[in-house]
Short mmCIF file of C-alpha atoms in Angstrom, two decimals:
data_model
loop_
_atom_site.label_atom_id
_atom_site.label_comp_id
_atom_site.label_asym_id
_atom_site.label_seq_id
_atom_site.Cartn_x
_atom_site.Cartn_y
_atom_site.Cartn_z
CA MET A 1 -67.05 23.40 -17.01
CA ALA A 2 -65.06 20.37 -15.66
CA GLU A 3 -61.69 21.51 -13.40
CA ASP A 4 -58.47 21.40 -14.69
CA LYS A 5 -56.62 18.21 -12.92
CA THR A 6 -52.92 18.47 -13.26
CA PRO A 7 -52.69 15.00 -14.30
CA THR A 8 -50.81 12.89 -12.07
CA PRO A 9 -46.93 12.14 -12.33
CA MET A 10 -47.30 8.78 -12.81
CA ALA A 11 -48.41 8.99 -16.25
CA ARG A 12 -46.29 11.88 -17.05
CA GLY A 13 -42.36 12.02 -18.71
CA PRO A 14 -39.90 13.79 -18.10
CA VAL A 15 -40.44 16.16 -15.71
CA PRO A 16 -39.40 19.60 -16.75
CA ALA A 17 -38.40 22.43 -13.90
CA ASP A 18 -41.08 25.21 -15.64
CA ALA A 19 -43.75 22.36 -14.10
CA VAL A 20 -42.64 21.82 -10.82
CA ALA A 21 -42.07 25.93 -10.48
CA ARG A 22 -45.20 26.12 -11.29
CA HIS A 23 -47.07 23.16 -9.64
CA PRO A 24 -49.63 25.45 -7.08
CA THR A 25 -48.22 25.09 -3.20
CA GLY A 26 -52.01 25.67 -1.92
CA PRO A 27 -52.76 28.13 0.22
CA MET A 28 -50.35 30.05 2.69
CA GLY A 29 -50.67 31.37 6.17
CA GLN A 30 -53.94 29.37 7.56
CA VAL A 31 -52.59 27.14 10.33
CA ARG A 32 -54.73 24.08 11.00
CA PRO A 33 -54.72 20.53 12.82
CA GLU A 34 -53.20 19.13 10.65
CA HIS A 35 -49.89 21.72 10.40
CA LEU A 36 -49.06 20.93 14.42
CA TYR A 37 -49.87 17.44 13.82
CA ARG A 38 -46.93 17.37 11.54
CA ALA A 39 -44.86 19.98 13.92
CA VAL A 40 -45.32 17.62 16.97
CA LEU A 41 -44.09 14.10 14.12
CA LEU A 42 -41.48 15.40 12.95
CA GLY A 43 -40.49 16.79 16.37
CA PHE A 44 -41.56 13.23 17.37
CA LEU A 45 -38.47 12.24 14.91
CA LEU A 46 -35.69 14.51 15.62
CA ALA A 47 -35.56 13.16 18.78
CA LEU A 48 -35.58 9.47 17.28
CA LEU A 49 -32.66 10.61 14.72
CA TYR A 50 -30.60 12.05 17.52
CA ARG A 51 -31.31 8.35 20.17
CA TYR A 52 -30.24 6.30 17.60
CA PHE A 53 -28.62 8.80 15.44
CA ASP A 54 -25.70 5.89 14.33
CA PRO A 55 -27.69 2.44 13.94
CA LEU A 56 -30.23 5.24 11.59
CA THR A 57 -28.14 6.62 9.69
CA ARG A 58 -25.88 3.45 9.46
CA VAL A 59 -29.31 2.03 7.34
CA PHE A 60 -29.58 4.49 5.48
CA LEU A 61 -26.06 4.94 3.78
CA MET A 62 -27.16 0.98 3.29
CA VAL A 63 -30.21 0.75 1.30
CA TYR A 64 -28.50 4.28 -0.31
CA ALA A 65 -25.90 2.18 -1.41
CA ALA A 66 -28.14 -0.61 -2.73
CA VAL A 67 -30.24 2.62 -4.66
CA ILE A 68 -26.94 3.36 -6.69
CA ILE A 69 -26.42 -0.04 -7.60
CA ALA A 70 -29.82 -1.01 -8.38
CA ILE A 71 -29.47 2.54 -10.61
CA GLY A 72 -26.57 1.81 -12.37
CA LEU A 73 -28.79 -2.53 -12.93
CA ASN A 74 -31.45 -0.59 -14.34
CA GLY A 75 -29.07 1.58 -17.16
CA LEU A 76 -27.10 -1.72 -18.11
CA ARG A 77 -31.23 -2.50 -17.73
CA ALA A 78 -31.84 -0.16 -20.81
CA LEU A 79 -30.01 -1.65 -22.70
CA ILE A 80 -30.85 -5.11 -22.71
CA PRO A 81 -34.63 -5.81 -24.00
CA VAL A 82 -35.94 -8.53 -20.92
CA GLN A 83 -38.07 -8.68 -18.41
CA ARG A 84 -36.65 -6.65 -15.21
CA LYS A 85 -37.34 -9.91 -13.17
CA TRP A 86 -35.66 -11.90 -15.96
CA MET A 87 -33.21 -9.29 -15.00
CA ALA A 88 -33.01 -9.46 -12.05
CA ALA A 89 -32.26 -12.28 -12.26
CA GLY A 90 -29.64 -13.24 -14.65
CA VAL A 91 -27.02 -10.59 -13.46
CA GLY A 92 -27.10 -12.19 -10.13
CA VAL A 93 -26.86 -16.05 -11.37
CA VAL A 94 -24.09 -14.79 -13.76
CA VAL A 95 -22.62 -12.31 -10.33
CA ILE A 96 -22.61 -15.72 -8.11
CA GLY A 97 -20.71 -17.34 -11.52
CA GLY A 98 -18.14 -14.77 -12.12
CA LEU A 99 -17.92 -14.55 -7.83
CA VAL A 100 -17.34 -18.66 -8.21
CA ALA A 101 -14.57 -18.54 -10.88
CA LEU A 102 -12.88 -15.72 -9.71
CA LEU A 103 -12.51 -17.78 -6.90
CA ALA A 104 -11.58 -21.25 -8.18
CA TRP A 105 -9.48 -19.24 -10.17
CA GLY A 106 -8.19 -16.18 -10.21
CA THR A 107 -7.49 -16.64 -5.95
CA PRO A 108 -4.44 -18.96 -6.32
CA LEU A 109 -3.10 -15.95 -8.39
CA LEU A 110 -3.61 -13.79 -6.16
CA VAL A 111 -3.14 -15.64 -2.32
CA GLY A 112 0.25 -16.11 -4.48
CA GLN A 113 1.45 -12.53 -4.79
CA VAL A 114 -0.88 -11.77 -1.40
CA LYS A 115 2.28 -14.01 0.11
CA ASP A 116 4.71 -12.29 -2.18
CA LEU A 117 3.63 -8.89 -0.58
CA ALA A 118 3.41 -10.39 2.27
CA SER A 119 7.09 -12.06 2.63
CA GLN A 120 8.70 -8.39 1.92
CA GLY A 121 7.15 -6.76 5.38
CA PRO A 122 10.52 -7.48 7.12
CA ALA A 123 12.39 -5.24 3.94
CA MET A 124 9.90 -2.94 4.49
CA GLU A 125 10.34 -2.29 8.35
CA GLN A 126 13.66 -2.29 8.06
CA GLN A 127 13.72 0.62 5.10
CA ILE A 128 11.46 2.53 8.24
CA THR A 129 13.90 1.95 10.47
CA SER A 130 16.50 3.22 8.60
CA TRP A 131 14.58 6.08 7.67
CA GLU A 132 13.69 6.59 10.63
CA GLU A 133 17.54 6.57 11.56
CA TRP A 134 18.32 9.36 8.41
CA LEU A 135 15.40 12.34 10.09
CA HIS A 136 16.83 11.64 12.78
CA THR A 137 20.59 11.94 13.28
CA ARG A 138 20.62 14.81 9.53
CA MET A 139 16.92 17.00 10.78
CA GLY A 140 17.30 15.90 14.92
CA MET A 141 13.57 14.42 13.77
CA GLN A 142 12.22 11.96 17.03
CA VAL A 143 9.43 10.39 14.72
CA ASN A 144 8.37 6.42 14.52
CA ILE A 145 6.71 5.40 12.22
CA PRO A 146 4.40 2.32 12.58
CA SER A 147 5.92 -0.69 10.90
CA PRO A 148 3.53 -3.41 8.79
CA SER A 149 4.22 -5.68 11.87
CA GLN A 150 2.55 -3.07 13.97
CA LEU A 151 -0.41 -2.42 11.90
CA PHE A 152 -2.46 -5.30 11.37
CA SER A 153 -1.64 -6.87 14.33
CA GLY A 154 -4.10 -5.54 16.69
CA GLY A 155 -1.77 -3.86 18.88
CA GLY A 156 -1.58 -7.70 20.31
CA GLY A 157 -1.36 -8.53 23.98
CA GLY A 158 -4.27 -10.60 25.80
CA GLY A 159 -8.07 -11.75 25.33
CA GLY A 160 -7.32 -14.12 22.52
CA ALA A 161 -10.36 -15.79 22.08
CA ALA A 162 -12.67 -11.92 22.09
CA LYS A 163 -9.92 -11.13 19.79
CA VAL A 164 -10.26 -14.05 17.73
CA MET A 165 -14.37 -13.58 17.99
CA GLY A 166 -14.18 -9.55 17.07
CA GLN A 167 -12.60 -10.41 14.26
CA ALA A 168 -14.19 -13.17 12.64
CA ALA A 169 -17.29 -11.30 13.33
CA SER A 170 -15.77 -7.84 11.68
CA VAL A 171 -15.33 -10.92 8.54
CA LEU A 172 -18.90 -12.02 8.41
CA GLU A 173 -19.37 -8.56 8.48
CA ILE A 174 -17.27 -7.25 5.19
CA LEU A 175 -19.11 -10.15 3.38
CA PHE A 176 -22.97 -9.94 4.58
CA VAL A 177 -22.91 -5.81 4.12
CA PRO A 178 -21.46 -6.71 -0.10
CA LEU A 179 -24.08 -9.30 -0.28
CA VAL A 180 -27.43 -7.62 1.44
CA LEU A 181 -26.37 -4.68 -1.07
CA PHE A 182 -26.80 -6.59 -3.84
CA PHE A 183 -29.38 -8.50 -3.51
CA GLY A 184 -31.43 -5.55 -2.18
CA ALA A 185 -30.77 -4.11 -5.13
CA LEU A 186 -31.68 -7.18 -7.24
CA PHE A 187 -34.77 -6.92 -5.74
CA ALA A 188 -35.12 -3.07 -6.90
CA LEU A 189 -34.50 -4.48 -10.23
CA ALA A 190 -36.72 -6.56 -10.56
CA SER A 191 -39.23 -5.05 -9.12
CA PRO A 192 -39.05 -0.59 -8.37
CA ASN A 193 -42.95 0.70 -8.86
CA ASP A 194 -45.65 -1.50 -7.52
CA HIS A 195 -44.36 -1.78 -3.77
CA LEU A 196 -41.56 0.35 -4.32
CA LEU A 197 -42.11 3.41 -5.48
CA THR A 198 -45.36 3.99 -6.25
CA PRO A 199 -46.14 3.30 -2.45
CA MET A 200 -43.23 6.51 -1.27
CA MET A 201 -45.10 8.18 -3.57
CA ARG A 202 -48.38 8.16 -2.85
CA VAL A 203 -48.07 9.13 1.23
CA MET A 204 -46.72 12.01 -0.08
CA PRO A 205 -49.01 15.33 -0.31
CA GLU A 206 -50.79 15.90 -3.27
CA GLY A 207 -48.67 19.67 -3.78
CA LEU A 208 -45.64 17.60 -3.14
CA ARG A 209 -45.83 14.31 -5.39
CA LEU A 210 -44.51 16.23 -9.22
CA ALA A 211 -41.20 17.88 -7.38
CA TRP A 212 -40.49 14.19 -5.83
CA TYR A 213 -41.16 12.70 -8.79
CA ARG A 214 -38.31 15.03 -11.12
CA ILE A 215 -36.48 14.31 -7.80
CA PHE A 216 -36.29 10.92 -8.24
CA GLN A 217 -35.69 11.05 -11.74
CA LEU A 218 -33.25 13.43 -11.73
CA LEU A 219 -31.47 12.14 -9.19
CA GLY A 220 -30.83 9.22 -10.94
CA GLU A 221 -29.78 10.54 -14.15
CA ARG A 222 -26.66 12.17 -12.07
CA ILE A 223 -26.52 8.79 -10.38
CA MET A 224 -25.72 7.18 -13.72
CA GLY A 225 -23.83 9.35 -14.94
CA TRP A 226 -21.44 9.80 -11.59
CA LEU A 227 -21.42 5.72 -11.71
CA LYS A 228 -20.34 5.71 -15.79
CA GLY A 229 -17.77 7.81 -15.40
CA VAL A 230 -16.22 6.38 -11.49
CA GLY A 231 -16.29 3.11 -13.39
CA THR A 232 -15.02 3.89 -15.80
CA ALA A 233 -11.61 5.68 -14.09
CA MET A 234 -11.55 2.39 -12.30
CA VAL A 235 -11.03 -0.12 -15.22
CA GLY A 236 -8.79 2.10 -16.89
CA VAL A 237 -6.83 3.09 -14.25
CA GLY A 238 -6.85 -0.49 -13.47
CA ALA A 239 -5.80 -1.75 -17.06
CA LEU A 240 -2.77 1.18 -17.57
CA SER A 241 -1.45 0.91 -13.78
CA VAL A 242 -1.37 -2.76 -14.29
CA VAL A 243 0.52 -2.23 -17.42
CA ALA A 244 3.10 0.39 -16.31
CA PHE A 245 3.75 -1.60 -13.20
CA TYR A 246 4.19 -4.84 -15.40
CA LEU A 247 6.72 -2.57 -17.28
CA ILE A 248 8.61 -0.80 -14.50
CA GLY A 249 8.92 -4.78 -13.00
CA VAL A 250 7.08 -3.74 -9.87
CA PRO A 251 6.78 -7.16 -7.49
CA ASN A 252 3.12 -7.78 -7.97
CA ALA A 253 1.96 -5.27 -10.65
CA LEU A 254 -1.10 -7.50 -11.17
CA LEU A 255 -2.01 -7.07 -7.49
CA LEU A 256 -0.71 -3.37 -7.32
CA GLY A 257 -2.94 -2.37 -10.30
CA LEU A 258 -5.88 -3.78 -9.43
CA LEU A 259 -5.68 -1.80 -6.07
CA ASN A 260 -5.19 1.21 -7.67
CA GLY A 261 -7.97 1.03 -9.61
CA LEU A 262 -10.46 -0.32 -6.86
CA LEU A 263 -8.94 3.23 -5.50
CA GLU A 264 -10.14 4.93 -7.74
CA PHE A 265 -14.00 4.89 -5.86
CA ILE A 266 -12.96 6.85 -3.44
CA PRO A 267 -12.22 10.78 -4.52
CA LEU A 268 -8.84 12.70 -3.95
CA ALA A 269 -7.43 10.06 -2.23
CA GLY A 270 -8.18 6.85 -3.32
CA PRO A 271 -5.52 7.61 -6.63
CA TRP A 272 -2.48 8.55 -4.06
CA ILE A 273 -2.92 5.86 -1.57
CA GLY A 274 -2.59 3.15 -4.71
CA GLY A 275 -0.07 5.10 -6.26
CA LEU A 276 1.58 5.77 -2.88
CA SER A 277 1.42 2.17 -2.86
CA ALA A 278 2.54 1.21 -5.54
CA THR A 279 5.82 3.60 -4.89
CA MET A 280 6.92 2.52 -1.60
CA VAL A 281 6.51 -1.19 -2.71
CA ALA A 282 8.93 -0.64 -5.50
CA PHE A 283 11.44 1.44 -3.85
CA LEU A 284 12.27 -1.28 -1.26
CA VAL A 285 13.39 -3.06 -4.67
CA ASP A 286 15.12 -0.85 -6.67
CA PRO A 287 15.08 3.00 -6.18
CA THR A 288 15.06 3.92 -9.37
CA LYS A 289 12.15 1.05 -9.88
CA GLY A 290 10.42 3.17 -7.19
CA MET A 291 10.47 7.09 -9.07
CA TRP A 292 9.79 4.83 -12.29
CA THR A 293 6.45 4.18 -10.24
CA ALA A 294 6.04 7.50 -9.48
CA ILE A 295 6.63 8.71 -12.14
CA ALA A 296 3.86 6.25 -14.61
CA ALA A 297 1.51 6.62 -11.35
CA LEU A 298 1.22 10.38 -11.40
CA ALA A 299 0.42 9.93 -15.36
CA ILE A 300 -2.25 7.60 -14.98
CA GLN A 301 -3.63 9.66 -13.28
CA GLN A 302 -3.42 13.34 -14.86
CA ILE A 303 -4.88 11.13 -18.10
CA GLU A 304 -7.74 9.82 -15.94
CA ALA A 305 -8.73 12.79 -14.17
CA ASN A 306 -7.88 14.91 -18.00
CA ILE A 307 -8.96 12.63 -20.76
CA ILE A 308 -10.38 9.14 -18.70
CA THR A 309 -13.63 11.41 -16.11
CA PRO A 310 -14.39 14.15 -19.05
CA TRP A 311 -15.31 12.06 -21.23
CA ALA A 312 -16.97 9.63 -19.25
CA MET A 313 -18.43 12.12 -16.43
CA SER A 314 -22.54 13.28 -17.55
CA HIS A 315 -21.87 16.62 -16.83
CA ASN A 316 -24.86 16.70 -14.95
CA ALA A 317 -22.67 15.29 -11.82
CA GLU A 318 -19.81 17.02 -12.18
CA ILE A 319 -18.58 18.17 -8.93
CA HIS A 320 -16.08 20.35 -8.15
CA PRO A 321 -12.79 19.48 -6.81
CA PHE A 322 -13.55 21.85 -3.83
CA VAL A 323 -17.02 20.75 -2.42
CA THR A 324 -15.56 16.87 -3.46
CA LEU A 325 -13.27 17.33 -1.00
CA PHE A 326 -15.36 18.85 2.00
CA ALA A 327 -18.42 16.38 0.69
CA LEU A 328 -14.63 14.00 1.50
CA VAL A 329 -14.06 16.15 5.32
CA LEU A 330 -17.86 15.99 6.99
CA PHE A 331 -19.31 12.81 5.85
CA GLY A 332 -16.39 11.17 6.78
CA SER A 333 -16.68 12.67 9.96
CA LEU A 334 -20.35 12.25 9.88
CA PHE A 335 -20.81 8.56 8.71
CA GLY A 336 -17.29 7.32 8.37
CA PHE A 337 -15.36 5.44 6.59
CA LEU A 338 -18.75 4.31 4.85
CA GLY A 339 -19.97 8.08 4.40
CA VAL A 340 -16.76 8.20 2.65
CA LEU A 341 -16.85 6.27 0.40
CA LEU A 342 -20.75 7.72 -0.99
CA ALA A 343 -19.69 11.55 -0.43
CA LEU A 344 -20.38 12.14 -4.17
CA PRO A 345 -22.92 10.28 -4.10
CA LEU A 346 -24.70 12.06 -0.48
CA VAL A 347 -23.49 15.68 -2.61
CA LEU A 348 -26.17 14.56 -5.30
CA LEU A 349 -28.74 14.08 -3.25
CA VAL A 350 -28.21 17.06 -1.18
CA TRP A 351 -27.62 19.03 -4.51
CA THR A 352 -30.72 17.78 -6.37
CA LEU A 353 -33.46 18.01 -3.61
CA VAL A 354 -32.04 22.28 -2.98
CA GLN A 355 -32.20 22.35 -6.81
CA VAL A 356 -35.70 20.74 -7.21
CA LEU A 357 -37.28 21.26 -3.21
CA TRP A 358 -35.54 25.43 -2.60
CA VAL A 359 -34.19 27.05 -6.25
CA GLU A 360 -37.14 25.61 -9.21
CA ARG A 361 -39.79 25.07 -6.47
CA ALA A 362 -39.57 27.96 -3.73
CA ILE A 363 -37.67 30.26 -5.91
CA ASP A 364 -37.83 29.88 -9.60
CA THR A 365 -34.30 31.12 -10.64
CA ASP A 366 -32.66 27.57 -11.83
CA ARG A 367 -32.11 29.83 -15.30
CA GLU A 368 -31.28 33.39 -14.53
CA ARG A 369 -28.11 33.66 -16.29
CA ILE A 370 -25.72 34.31 -14.32
CA GLN A 371 -21.89 36.47 -14.18
CA PRO A 372 -19.12 34.76 -14.16
CA VAL A 373 -18.55 35.80 -9.42
CA VAL A 374 -14.44 35.01 -10.27
CA PRO A 375 -13.21 36.99 -13.62
CA GLU A 376 -11.98 33.82 -16.28
#
């Protein structure tokens, strides 16, 4: 009788947890030459990671960000039945055309609001000085709040040519990185299997292919659910903020509302930064408007946290705020600002790896009923 072999993962549909848990792991307890080779290779890779930690992690985060964008575009492609290459070309044309249209028609309006906001700098500095004097007189506290000019002047001083070159390099980097991420995502969308995922699966040991196939599937589902929730929250918060700030009479309501929506991408801290910025601008014009702006910002955040996000976020992508907070601290300390932006996708990655490679594959306790540790 012919030996029964497990079908290759490439020919299967969604891989259940049972299949990963039951998949044979091979003989245990036998030390072979390939084990020594793997140990030496692992040691070399760890040494290389230690030596070039910053550039390697930066490249990894850029690749992961491009993968996230590609997953989002792949979800869009599922709704539009066209070939992948045409989908990628169409998305590229639409996005580039949209940016050109935004630069042609939307930039003058936004630039005008930015200039108007910048013109309030002297009044803001005067208000900050009065706050410092009030704190010193009433409470005896010697507080030095940085003024807007100090925050954006870069410290002043000499080194004019070097300073200009450094600022130019920073601007080019800000423009270059999004372009690399966007076109990398388009390339991944156009041909994800033949020259990308299939070769990655081939280099995996045969006993691990099924587990990694499930990791790719599960991580894609979770990232897609997270993208839907975050995108809906950004659009909802941005629209509500523009309307609320306009009705209150906050100067530059369009700019501040769009900023509030964009900052929704940063978990936990972003909504507070956006609401505080709008409140300070409104407070400089009229303290009453500042109070109403603060109330509106808090109300919008409550609507987002209790209505918009729970409705839009997939259950598989929900992350407890406690985990979110310390993920921001951890990945922000390790990777800087890019780590803060990708904190939640990184949590999803770690969560999926641990679930599939350890819980489902090693100890198989994922389906056990566990009583709540903390009484409800």
